[in-house]
Coordinates of C-alpha atoms in Angstrom, one line a residue:
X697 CA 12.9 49.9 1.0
X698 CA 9.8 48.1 1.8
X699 CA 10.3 44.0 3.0
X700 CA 7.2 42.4 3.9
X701 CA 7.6 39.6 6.8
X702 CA 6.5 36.5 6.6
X703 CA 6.7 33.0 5.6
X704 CA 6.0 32.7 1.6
X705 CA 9.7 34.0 0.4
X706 CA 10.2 30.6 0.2
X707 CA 6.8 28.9 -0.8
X708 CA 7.9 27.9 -4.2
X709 CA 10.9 26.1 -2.7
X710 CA 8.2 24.5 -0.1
X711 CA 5.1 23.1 -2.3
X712 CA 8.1 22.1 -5.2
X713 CA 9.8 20.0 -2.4
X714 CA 6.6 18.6 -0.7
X715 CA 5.1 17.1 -4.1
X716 CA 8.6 15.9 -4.9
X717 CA 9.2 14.0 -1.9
X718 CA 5.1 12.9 -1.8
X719 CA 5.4 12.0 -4.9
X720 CA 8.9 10.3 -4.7
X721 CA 7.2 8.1 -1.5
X722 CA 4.2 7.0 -3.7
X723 CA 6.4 5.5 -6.2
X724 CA 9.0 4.3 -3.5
X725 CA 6.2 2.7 -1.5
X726 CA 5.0 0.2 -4.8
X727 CA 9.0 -1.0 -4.5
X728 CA 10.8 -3.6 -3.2
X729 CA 13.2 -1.5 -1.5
X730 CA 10.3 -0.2 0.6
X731 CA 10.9 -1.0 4.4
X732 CA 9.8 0.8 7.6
X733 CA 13.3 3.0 8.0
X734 CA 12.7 4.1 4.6
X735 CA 9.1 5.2 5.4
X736 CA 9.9 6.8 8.3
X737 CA 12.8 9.0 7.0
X738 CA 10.4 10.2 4.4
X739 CA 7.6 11.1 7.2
X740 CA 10.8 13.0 8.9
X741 CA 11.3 14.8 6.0
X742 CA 7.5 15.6 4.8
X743 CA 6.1 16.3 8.3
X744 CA 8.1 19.9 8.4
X745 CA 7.0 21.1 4.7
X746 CA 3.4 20.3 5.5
X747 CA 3.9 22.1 8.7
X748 CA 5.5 25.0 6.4
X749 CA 3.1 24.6 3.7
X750 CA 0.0 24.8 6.1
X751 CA 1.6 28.1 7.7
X752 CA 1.6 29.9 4.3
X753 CA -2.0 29.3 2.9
X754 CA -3.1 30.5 6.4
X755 CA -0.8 33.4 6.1
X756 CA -1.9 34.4 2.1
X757 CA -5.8 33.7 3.9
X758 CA -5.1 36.3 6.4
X759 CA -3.3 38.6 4.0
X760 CA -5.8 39.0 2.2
X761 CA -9.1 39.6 4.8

């Protein structure tokens, strides 16, 4: 059996999650319930599936070259 290593065994979980929450913060954001805590929990929670999300299109780049 043949695994191949890498980081996009979960990219589906990671680009569903990051336009949720992106998406979930736009709408949030036009609120009244919008306040700086709020903000910053969703940068908290954004910042690491961008990270994630930047780290597989460079590894599907180089997969393919």
């Amino acid at each position: 059996m043949v695994t191949s290593p890498g980081l996009p065994q979960y990219g589906v979980a990671v680009v569903v999650g990051l336009i949720a929450l992106l998406s979930l913060k736009e709408v949030l954001s036009a609120s009244d319930h919008w306040n700086r805590s709020l903000d910053s929990s969703f940068n908290m929670t954004i910042l690491p599936l961008l990270f994630s999300f930047a780290a597989i299109v460079i590894f599907k780049i180089v997969e393919i070259i």
